[in-house]
PDB file of C-alpha atoms in Angstrom:
ATOM      1  CA  MET A 565      16.665 -53.950 -68.657  1.00 95.00           C
ATOM      2  CA  ARG A 566      15.770 -54.571 -65.020  1.00 97.00           C
ATOM      3  CA  ILE A 567      15.803 -57.875 -63.193  1.00 98.00           C
ATOM      4  CA  ARG A 568      13.889 -58.732 -60.038  1.00 97.00           C
ATOM      5  CA  ALA A 569      15.663 -61.328 -57.908  1.00 98.00           C
ATOM      6  CA  GLY A 570      15.781 -62.692 -54.402  1.00 98.00           C
ATOM      7  CA  PHE A 571      15.390 -65.724 -52.199  1.00 98.00           C
ATOM      8  CA  THR A 572      14.034 -67.160 -48.950  1.00 98.00           C
ATOM      9  CA  LEU A 573      16.133 -69.746 -47.117  1.00 98.00           C
ATOM     10  CA  GLY A 574      15.188 -71.519 -43.907  1.00 98.00           C
ATOM     11  CA  TYR A 575      17.543 -73.158 -41.401  1.00 98.00           C
ATOM     12  CA  GLU A 576      16.716 -75.243 -38.352  1.00 97.00           C
ATOM     13  CA  CYS A 577      19.250 -75.321 -35.525  1.00 96.00           C
ATOM     14  CA  ALA A 578      19.160 -77.408 -32.349  1.00 94.00           C
ATOM     15  CA  GLN A 579      21.222 -74.820 -30.461  1.00 96.00           C
ATOM     16  CA  PRO A 580      22.736 -71.370 -31.072  1.00 96.00           C
ATOM     17  CA  THR A 581      24.869 -71.871 -34.187  1.00 97.00           C
ATOM     18  CA  PRO A 582      27.427 -69.478 -35.681  1.00 97.00           C
ATOM     19  CA  MET A 583      26.930 -69.150 -39.438  1.00 98.00           C
ATOM     20  CA  LEU A 584      28.744 -67.433 -42.281  1.00 98.00           C
ATOM     21  CA  LEU A 585      26.449 -66.269 -45.096  1.00 98.00           C
ATOM     22  CA  MET A 586      27.479 -65.199 -48.592  1.00 97.00           C
ATOM     23  CA  LEU A 587      24.117 -64.053 -49.911  1.00 98.00           C
ATOM     24  CA  ASP A 588      24.658 -60.438 -50.972  1.00 98.00           C
ATOM     25  CA  VAL A 589      25.072 -59.134 -54.486  1.00 98.00           C
ATOM     26  CA  HIS A 590      28.785 -58.811 -55.281  1.00 98.00           C
ATOM     27  CA  PRO A 591      30.271 -55.338 -54.615  1.00 97.00           C
ATOM     28  CA  SER A 592      31.012 -54.983 -58.353  1.00 97.00           C
ATOM     29  CA  ARG A 593      27.243 -55.002 -59.025  1.00 97.00           C
ATOM     30  CA  GLN A 594      26.143 -52.815 -56.107  1.00 96.00           C
ATOM     31  CA  ARG A 595      26.076 -49.703 -58.312  1.00 97.00           C
ATOM     32  CA  ASP A 596      23.506 -51.415 -60.561  1.00 98.00           C
ATOM     33  CA  LEU A 597      20.941 -51.897 -57.802  1.00 98.00           C
ATOM     34  CA  VAL A 598      17.640 -50.095 -58.389  1.00 97.00           C
ATOM     35  CA  THR A 599      16.292 -50.964 -54.951  1.00 97.00           C
ATOM     36  CA  GLU A 600      18.111 -51.667 -51.714  1.00 96.00           C
ATOM     37  CA  GLN A 601      19.343 -55.240 -51.246  1.00 97.00           C
ATOM     38  CA  VAL A 602      19.221 -56.137 -47.566  1.00 97.00           C
ATOM     39  CA  LEU A 603      19.249 -59.494 -45.792  1.00 97.00           C
ATOM     40  CA  ARG A 604      16.168 -59.849 -43.587  1.00 97.00           C
ATOM     41  CA  PHE A 605      15.598 -62.373 -40.806  1.00 98.00           C
ATOM     42  CA  ASP A 606      12.271 -63.482 -39.319  1.00 97.00           C
ATOM     43  CA  ARG A 607      13.877 -63.849 -35.886  1.00 96.00           C
ATOM     44  CA  ASP A 608      15.893 -61.497 -33.746  1.00 94.00           C
ATOM     45  CA  VAL A 609      19.344 -62.122 -35.241  1.00 95.00           C
ATOM     46  CA  GLN A 610      22.443 -60.003 -34.817  1.00 90.00           C
ATOM     47  CA  ALA A 611      24.227 -59.748 -38.166  1.00 95.00           C
ATOM     48  CA  ARG A 612      27.601 -58.240 -38.997  1.00 96.00           C
ATOM     49  CA  SER A 613      29.002 -57.800 -42.498  1.00 97.00           C
ATOM     50  CA  TYR A 614      32.603 -57.772 -43.702  1.00 97.00           C
ATOM     51  CA  THR A 615      34.568 -58.160 -46.943  1.00 97.00           C
ATOM     52  CA  ASP A 616      36.624 -61.324 -47.319  1.00 97.00           C
ATOM     53  CA  GLY A 617      40.024 -61.780 -48.976  1.00 96.00           C
ATOM     54  CA  PHE A 618      38.413 -62.390 -52.385  1.00 97.00           C
ATOM     55  CA  GLY A 619      36.398 -59.156 -52.292  1.00 97.00           C
ATOM     56  CA  ASN A 620      33.065 -60.785 -51.459  1.00 98.00           C
ATOM     57  CA  ARG A 621      30.556 -59.313 -49.037  1.00 97.00           C
ATOM     58  CA  CYS A 622      29.917 -61.755 -46.176  1.00 98.00           C
ATOM     59  CA  THR A 623      27.571 -61.785 -43.171  1.00 98.00           C
ATOM     60  CA  ARG A 624      28.210 -63.376 -39.785  1.00 98.00           C
ATOM     61  CA  ILE A 625      25.265 -64.396 -37.586  1.00 98.00           C
ATOM     62  CA  LEU A 626      24.519 -66.486 -34.535  1.00 97.00           C
ATOM     63  CA  ALA A 627      21.427 -68.437 -35.572  1.00 97.00           C
ATOM     64  CA  PRO A 628      19.043 -69.017 -32.619  1.00 96.00           C
ATOM     65  CA  PRO A 629      17.668 -72.461 -31.717  1.00 96.00           C
ATOM     66  CA  GLY A 630      14.677 -73.431 -33.854  1.00 97.00           C
ATOM     67  CA  THR A 631      13.959 -72.290 -37.394  1.00 97.00           C
ATOM     68  CA  VAL A 632      15.147 -68.996 -38.828  1.00 97.00           C
ATOM     69  CA  HIS A 633      14.431 -67.666 -42.319  1.00 98.00           C
ATOM     70  CA  VAL A 634      16.686 -65.254 -44.204  1.00 98.00           C
ATOM     71  CA  SER A 635      15.431 -63.483 -47.309  1.00 98.00           C
ATOM     72  CA  THR A 636      15.991 -60.617 -49.702  1.00 98.00           C
ATOM     73  CA  ARG A 637      14.173 -59.142 -52.709  1.00 97.00           C
ATOM     74  CA  PHE A 638      15.607 -56.479 -54.995  1.00 98.00           C
ATOM     75  CA  GLU A 639      15.701 -55.051 -58.506  1.00 98.00           C
ATOM     76  CA  ILE A 640      18.902 -54.493 -60.451  1.00 98.00           C
ATOM     77  CA  ARG A 641      19.794 -52.889 -63.773  1.00 97.00           C
ATOM     78  CA  ASP A 642      21.460 -55.014 -66.422  1.00 97.00           C
ATOM     79  CA  SER A 643      22.767 -54.183 -69.877  1.00 96.00           C
ATOM     80  CA  GLY A 644      20.705 -56.975 -71.405  1.00 95.00           C
ATOM     81  CA  ALA A 645      23.787 -57.974 -73.405  1.00 97.00           C
ATOM     82  CA  PRO A 646      24.969 -61.594 -73.461  1.00 97.00           C
ATOM     83  CA  ASP A 647      28.287 -62.660 -71.936  1.00 98.00           C
ATOM     84  CA  THR A 648      31.241 -61.059 -73.731  1.00 98.00           C
ATOM     85  CA  VAL A 649      33.052 -63.192 -76.310  1.00 98.00           C
ATOM     86  CA  ASN A 650      36.574 -62.185 -77.367  1.00 98.00           C
ATOM     87  CA  TRP A 651      38.391 -64.705 -79.525  1.00 98.00           C
ATOM     88  CA  ASN A 652      41.420 -62.374 -79.595  1.00 98.00           C
ATOM     89  CA  ALA A 653      41.952 -62.514 -75.817  1.00 98.00           C
ATOM     90  CA  ILE A 654      45.448 -63.865 -75.202  1.00 98.00           C
ATOM     91  CA  GLN A 655      46.744 -66.278 -72.591  1.00 98.00           C
ATOM     92  CA  HIS A 656      49.475 -64.695 -70.474  1.00 98.00           C
ATOM     93  CA  GLU A 657      52.746 -66.368 -69.695  1.00 98.00           C
ATOM     94  CA  VAL A 658      52.788 -67.323 -66.023  1.00 98.00           C
ATOM     95  CA  GLN A 659      55.690 -64.970 -65.296  1.00 98.00           C
ATOM     96  CA  ASP A 660      53.633 -62.057 -66.672  1.00 98.00           C
ATOM     97  CA  LEU A 661      50.550 -62.604 -64.510  1.00 98.00           C
ATOM     98  CA  PRO A 662      49.675 -60.130 -61.724  1.00 98.00           C
ATOM     99  CA  ASP A 663      50.597 -61.386 -58.260  1.00 98.00           C
ATOM    100  CA  ASP A 664      46.985 -61.522 -57.061  1.00 97.00           C
ATOM    101  CA  VAL A 665      45.984 -63.756 -59.990  1.00 98.00           C
ATOM    102  CA  LEU A 666      48.525 -66.518 -59.286  1.00 98.00           C
ATOM    103  CA  VAL A 667      46.346 -68.143 -56.605  1.00 98.00           C
ATOM    104  CA  TYR A 668      43.877 -69.077 -59.357  1.00 98.00           C
ATOM    105  CA  LEU A 669      46.475 -71.366 -60.928  1.00 98.00           C
ATOM    106  CA  LEU A 670      46.778 -73.484 -57.784  1.00 98.00           C
ATOM    107  CA  GLY A 671      44.866 -76.570 -56.766  1.00 97.00           C
ATOM    108  CA  SER A 672      42.133 -76.116 -54.154  1.00 98.00           C
ATOM    109  CA  ARG A 673      39.577 -78.148 -52.166  1.00 97.00           C
ATOM    110  CA  TYR A 674      37.365 -79.077 -55.141  1.00 98.00           C
ATOM    111  CA  CYS A 675      39.817 -78.329 -57.948  1.00 98.00           C
ATOM    112  CA  ASP A 676      42.299 -81.177 -57.661  1.00 98.00           C
ATOM    113  CA  THR A 677      44.719 -80.159 -60.414  1.00 98.00           C
ATOM    114  CA  ASP A 678      47.264 -82.806 -59.438  1.00 97.00           C
ATOM    115  CA  ARG A 679      44.850 -85.564 -60.467  1.00 98.00           C
ATOM    116  CA  LEU A 680      43.940 -84.057 -63.839  1.00 98.00           C
ATOM    117  CA  ALA A 681      47.137 -82.378 -65.052  1.00 98.00           C
ATOM    118  CA  SER A 682      48.354 -85.251 -67.226  1.00 98.00           C
ATOM    119  CA  PHE A 683      44.935 -85.674 -68.830  1.00 98.00           C
ATOM    120  CA  ALA A 684      44.587 -81.930 -69.415  1.00 98.00           C
ATOM    121  CA  TRP A 685      47.866 -81.682 -71.297  1.00 98.00           C
ATOM    122  CA  SER A 686      47.128 -84.770 -73.385  1.00 98.00           C
ATOM    123  CA  GLN A 687      43.652 -83.460 -74.239  1.00 98.00           C
ATOM    124  CA  PHE A 688      44.311 -79.733 -74.725  1.00 98.00           C
ATOM    125  CA  GLY A 689      48.063 -79.430 -75.253  1.00 97.00           C
ATOM    126  CA  HIS A 690      47.540 -79.118 -79.004  1.00 97.00           C
ATOM    127  CA  THR A 691      45.143 -76.156 -78.698  1.00 97.00           C
ATOM    128  CA  ALA A 692      46.364 -72.607 -79.305  1.00 96.00           C
ATOM    129  CA  PRO A 693      46.757 -70.653 -76.046  1.00 97.00           C
ATOM    130  CA  GLY A 694      44.060 -68.070 -75.397  1.00 98.00           C
ATOM    131  CA  TRP A 695      40.306 -67.888 -75.779  1.00 98.00           C
ATOM    132  CA  GLY A 696      40.152 -70.913 -78.060  1.00 98.00           C
ATOM    133  CA  ARG A 697      41.823 -73.112 -75.449  1.00 98.00           C
ATOM    134  CA  VAL A 698      39.327 -72.109 -72.742  1.00 98.00           C
ATOM    135  CA  GLN A 699      36.440 -72.631 -75.148  1.00 98.00           C
ATOM    136  CA  ALA A 700      37.789 -76.086 -76.043  1.00 98.00           C
ATOM    137  CA  ILE A 701      37.777 -76.909 -72.325  1.00 98.00           C
ATOM    138  CA  CYS A 702      34.180 -75.674 -72.021  1.00 98.00           C
ATOM    139  CA  ASP A 703      33.138 -77.762 -75.021  1.00 98.00           C
ATOM    140  CA  TYR A 704      34.748 -80.837 -73.510  1.00 98.00           C
ATOM    141  CA  VAL A 705      33.180 -80.380 -70.064  1.00 98.00           C
ATOM    142  CA  HIS A 706      29.777 -79.555 -71.559  1.00 98.00           C
ATOM    143  CA  ASN A 707      29.769 -82.820 -73.498  1.00 98.00           C
ATOM    144  CA  HIS A 708      31.433 -84.926 -70.790  1.00 98.00           C
ATOM    145  CA  ILE A 709      29.107 -84.236 -67.848  1.00 98.00           C
ATOM    146  CA  ALA A 710      25.366 -84.949 -67.905  1.00 97.00           C
ATOM    147  CA  PHE A 711      23.356 -82.444 -65.856  1.00 95.00           C
ATOM    148  CA  ASN A 712      21.119 -84.118 -63.277  1.00 94.00           C
ATOM    149  CA  TYR A 713      19.834 -82.508 -60.058  1.00 90.00           C
ATOM    150  CA  GLN A 714      19.371 -85.970 -58.540  1.00 91.00           C
ATOM    151  CA  ASN A 715      23.118 -86.594 -58.814  1.00 92.00           C
ATOM    152  CA  ALA A 716      24.247 -83.549 -56.833  1.00 91.00           C
ATOM    153  CA  ASP A 717      27.030 -84.323 -54.354  1.00 93.00           C
ATOM    154  CA  SER A 718      28.485 -81.588 -52.159  1.00 92.00           C
ATOM    155  CA  THR A 719      31.679 -83.613 -51.626  1.00 95.00           C
ATOM    156  CA  ARG A 720      32.430 -84.278 -55.324  1.00 97.00           C
ATOM    157  CA  SER A 721      35.667 -82.762 -56.612  1.00 98.00           C
ATOM    158  CA  ALA A 722      36.559 -81.939 -60.210  1.00 98.00           C
ATOM    159  CA  HIS A 723      38.191 -85.341 -60.593  1.00 98.00           C
ATOM    160  CA  GLY A 724      35.040 -86.930 -59.198  1.00 97.00           C
ATOM    161  CA  GLY A 725      32.913 -85.079 -61.746  1.00 97.00           C
ATOM    162  CA  TRP A 726      35.266 -86.166 -64.497  1.00 98.00           C
ATOM    163  CA  THR A 727      34.981 -89.779 -63.334  1.00 98.00           C
ATOM    164  CA  ASP A 728      31.240 -89.816 -62.567  1.00 97.00           C
ATOM    165  CA  ARG A 729      30.320 -87.815 -65.703  1.00 97.00           C
ATOM    166  CA  THR A 730      27.226 -86.424 -64.000  1.00 97.00           C
ATOM    167  CA  GLY A 731      26.349 -83.609 -61.642  1.00 96.00           C
ATOM    168  CA  VAL A 732      25.040 -80.059 -61.387  1.00 97.00           C
ATOM    169  CA  CYS A 733      26.348 -76.626 -62.375  1.00 97.00           C
ATOM    170  CA  ARG A 734      29.027 -76.620 -59.662  1.00 97.00           C
ATOM    171  CA  ASP A 735      30.476 -79.836 -61.120  1.00 98.00           C
ATOM    172  CA  PHE A 736      30.712 -78.293 -64.587  1.00 98.00           C
ATOM    173  CA  ALA A 737      32.407 -75.219 -63.110  1.00 98.00           C
ATOM    174  CA  HIS A 738      34.838 -77.172 -60.933  1.00 98.00           C
ATOM    175  CA  LEU A 739      35.990 -79.387 -63.793  1.00 98.00           C
ATOM    176  CA  ALA A 740      36.393 -76.483 -66.226  1.00 98.00           C
ATOM    177  CA  VAL A 741      38.263 -74.398 -63.633  1.00 98.00           C
ATOM    178  CA  THR A 742      40.586 -77.293 -62.862  1.00 98.00           C
ATOM    179  CA  LEU A 743      41.381 -78.030 -66.506  1.00 98.00           C
ATOM    180  CA  CYS A 744      42.073 -74.345 -67.129  1.00 98.00           C
ATOM    181  CA  ARG A 745      44.462 -74.192 -64.188  1.00 98.00           C
ATOM    182  CA  CYS A 746      46.221 -77.331 -65.410  1.00 98.00           C
ATOM    183  CA  MET A 747      46.806 -75.496 -68.697  1.00 98.00           C
ATOM    184  CA  ASN A 748      48.182 -72.413 -66.875  1.00 98.00           C
ATOM    185  CA  VAL A 749      45.034 -70.346 -67.430  1.00 98.00           C
ATOM    186  CA  PRO A 750      43.969 -68.623 -64.177  1.00 98.00           C
ATOM    187  CA  ALA A 751      40.349 -69.505 -63.435  1.00 98.00           C
ATOM    188  CA  ARG A 752      38.022 -68.695 -60.561  1.00 98.00           C
ATOM    189  CA  TYR A 753      34.676 -70.089 -59.453  1.00 98.00           C
ATOM    190  CA  CYS A 754      31.591 -67.828 -59.501  1.00 98.00           C
ATOM    191  CA  THR A 755      28.153 -68.083 -57.963  1.00 98.00           C
ATOM    192  CA  GLY A 756      25.059 -65.960 -58.432  1.00 98.00           C
ATOM    193  CA  TYR A 757      21.663 -65.648 -60.068  1.00 98.00           C
ATOM    194  CA  LEU A 758      20.958 -66.726 -63.644  1.00 97.00           C
ATOM    195  CA  GLY A 759      17.304 -66.663 -64.646  1.00 94.00           C
ATOM    196  CA  ASP A 760      15.597 -67.916 -67.786  1.00 94.00           C
ATOM    197  CA  ILE A 761      16.148 -64.648 -69.649  1.00 94.00           C
ATOM    198  CA  GLY A 762      16.525 -64.911 -73.405  1.00 92.00           C
ATOM    199  CA  VAL A 763      16.050 -68.691 -73.259  1.00 93.00           C
ATOM    200  CA  PRO A 764      12.993 -70.984 -73.020  1.00 91.00           C
ATOM    201  CA  PRO A 765      11.784 -71.216 -69.404  1.00 87.00           C
ATOM    202  CA  SER A 766      12.864 -74.296 -67.491  1.00 84.00           C
ATOM    203  CA  ALA A 767      10.344 -76.550 -65.766  1.00 82.00           C
ATOM    204  CA  SER A 768      12.744 -77.026 -62.843  1.00 84.00           C
ATOM    205  CA  PRO A 769      12.481 -74.799 -59.754  1.00 85.00           C
ATOM    206  CA  MET A 770      14.791 -71.791 -59.816  1.00 90.00           C
ATOM    207  CA  ASP A 771      18.154 -72.142 -58.135  1.00 93.00           C
ATOM    208  CA  PHE A 772      21.371 -70.236 -57.738  1.00 96.00           C
ATOM    209  CA  SER A 773      23.900 -70.901 -60.498  1.00 97.00           C
ATOM    210  CA  ALA A 774      27.632 -71.570 -60.776  1.00 98.00           C
ATOM    211  CA  TRP A 775      29.922 -70.564 -63.625  1.00 98.00           C
ATOM    212  CA  PHE A 776      33.559 -69.470 -63.864  1.00 98.00           C
ATOM    213  CA  GLU A 777      35.829 -66.699 -65.045  1.00 98.00           C
ATOM    214  CA  ALA A 778      39.140 -67.062 -66.867  1.00 98.00           C
ATOM    215  CA  TYR A 779      41.892 -64.452 -66.845  1.00 98.00           C
ATOM    216  CA  LEU A 780      42.791 -63.636 -70.448  1.00 98.00           C
ATOM    217  CA  GLY A 781      44.084 -60.475 -72.088  1.00 98.00           C
ATOM    218  CA  GLY A 782      44.467 -58.634 -68.794  1.00 98.00           C
ATOM    219  CA  ARG A 783      40.911 -59.130 -67.475  1.00 98.00           C
ATOM    220  CA  TRP A 784      38.422 -61.703 -66.247  1.00 98.00           C
ATOM    221  CA  TYR A 785      35.952 -63.157 -68.759  1.00 98.00           C
ATOM    222  CA  THR A 786      32.812 -65.162 -67.998  1.00 98.00           C
ATOM    223  CA  PHE A 787      32.529 -68.777 -69.197  1.00 98.00           C
ATOM    224  CA  ASP A 788      29.803 -71.311 -68.483  1.00 98.00           C
ATOM    225  CA  ALA A 789      30.576 -74.941 -69.279  1.00 98.00           C
ATOM    226  CA  ARG A 790      27.103 -76.128 -68.340  1.00 97.00           C
ATOM    227  CA  HIS A 791      25.141 -73.962 -70.788  1.00 97.00           C
ATOM    228  CA  ASN A 792      28.116 -73.323 -73.085  1.00 97.00           C
ATOM    229  CA  PHE A 793      26.714 -70.287 -74.850  1.00 96.00           C
ATOM    230  CA  PRO A 794      26.542 -66.587 -73.889  1.00 97.00           C
ATOM    231  CA  ARG A 795      23.702 -65.901 -71.458  1.00 97.00           C
ATOM    232  CA  ILE A 796      21.870 -62.734 -70.455  1.00 97.00           C
ATOM    233  CA  GLY A 797      21.233 -61.441 -66.963  1.00 97.00           C
ATOM    234  CA  ARG A 798      23.855 -62.940 -64.674  1.00 97.00           C
ATOM    235  CA  ILE A 799      23.941 -61.368 -61.214  1.00 98.00           C
ATOM    236  CA  LEU A 800      27.247 -62.139 -59.542  1.00 98.00           C
ATOM    237  CA  MET A 801      27.264 -62.825 -55.811  1.00 98.00           C
ATOM    238  CA  ALA A 802      30.761 -64.123 -55.091  1.00 98.00           C
ATOM    239  CA  THR A 803      34.007 -65.400 -56.601  1.00 98.00           C
ATOM    240  CA  GLY A 804      36.685 -67.654 -55.128  1.00 98.00           C
ATOM    241  CA  ARG A 805      38.947 -70.624 -55.685  1.00 98.00           C
ATOM    242  CA  ASP A 806      36.023 -73.083 -55.626  1.00 98.00           C
ATOM    243  CA  ALA A 807      32.666 -73.708 -53.929  1.00 98.00           C
ATOM    244  CA  THR A 808      34.281 -73.695 -50.477  1.00 97.00           C
ATOM    245  CA  ASP A 809      35.091 -69.988 -50.767  1.00 97.00           C
ATOM    246  CA  VAL A 810      31.630 -68.974 -52.014  1.00 97.00           C
ATOM    247  CA  ALA A 811      29.283 -71.282 -50.091  1.00 97.00           C
ATOM    248  CA  LEU A 812      25.869 -69.665 -49.596  1.00 96.00           C
ATOM    249  CA  SER A 813      26.027 -70.649 -45.938  1.00 96.00           C
ATOM    250  CA  THR A 814      28.687 -72.214 -43.757  1.00 97.00           C
ATOM    251  CA  ASN A 815      27.482 -73.360 -40.348  1.00 96.00           C
ATOM    252  CA  PHE A 816      29.750 -74.044 -37.401  1.00 97.00           C
ATOM    253  CA  GLY A 817      27.461 -76.625 -35.833  1.00 95.00           C
ATOM    254  CA  GLN A 818      24.404 -78.556 -36.966  1.00 93.00           C
ATOM    255  CA  ALA A 819      21.993 -76.599 -39.172  1.00 95.00           C
ATOM    256  CA  LEU A 820      19.368 -78.206 -41.412  1.00 96.00           C
ATOM    257  CA  LEU A 821      18.243 -76.421 -44.586  1.00 96.00           C
ATOM    258  CA  THR A 822      14.429 -76.581 -44.366  1.00 97.00           C
ATOM    259  CA  HIS A 823      13.347 -74.066 -47.011  1.00 97.00           C
ATOM    260  CA  PHE A 824      14.892 -73.052 -50.338  1.00 97.00           C
ATOM    261  CA  GLU A 825      13.269 -70.613 -52.744  1.00 97.00           C
ATOM    262  CA  VAL A 826      15.034 -68.525 -55.400  1.00 97.00           C
ATOM    263  CA  GLU A 827      13.579 -66.174 -58.002  1.00 95.00           C
ATOM    264  CA  THR A 828      15.099 -64.285 -60.942  1.00 95.00           C
ATOM    265  CA  TRP A 829      12.836 -62.530 -63.449  1.00 94.00           C
ATOM    266  CA  GLU A 830      13.090 -59.818 -66.056  1.00 95.00           C
ATOM    267  CA  VAL A 831      10.848 -56.897 -65.152  1.00 94.00           C
ATOM    268  CA  ALA A 832       8.536 -56.780 -68.161  1.00 84.00           C
ATOM    269  CA  ASP A 833       7.550 -53.110 -67.839  1.00 71.00           C
ATOM    270  CA  ALA A 834      11.095 -51.802 -67.333  1.00 55.00           C
ATOM    271  CA  MET A 835      11.843 -48.703 -69.386  1.00 52.00           C
TER     272      MET A 835
END
């Protein structure tokens, strides 16, 4: 299948403002692109790309005073298969994990493992290590947090989501990631596109989505505590320890988001 995706974002700056953008398709999906995926600006903006320490493609700009829009539109191939499920995937002993995976066991800005470790062990200590343990965590988070766009809070940590019991997809991901790490399962935060493909269309405006990956059986597997069932058509943009590492935009100065439009559709006539 083919998916058409893209966005238009607008920012208003009072003065020249350095910004870090993480808006490209992840390098692991670049080979699937049918059309070129390029960031376009409606103002004269100098942009420079680089790859960060997590393997994400990032763009540095100096946004000019006034309003600037950044956009992209592209088509990408997808298998059309739902997220992989492997109940036989094992949980590794910590001493057997690859060195570069260990960072995903540690607490981070939004994944405050120190505040949830005791609860995690009391709640999930009886579960068998492996896929079933991660799925039990997803089931818990899915039932514990009520999704509500009106209750989004960019400062809420995993512990805050656990306490407030409400939030958006990032809150589901942060809590699930944190509980996994507490149980010695490496977990990383993911952001990208997830359209209404293979599910009834939502009445809400399209948005970017957050989910997570757990390291089991020698590889990373996709999990989604918000939807809590295998989905079709994810387009990964970035992975990191939490939302800090994969923020769509980080501004070093005052910048107001004035326009936000995201689209993700299956191309109906794809061969």
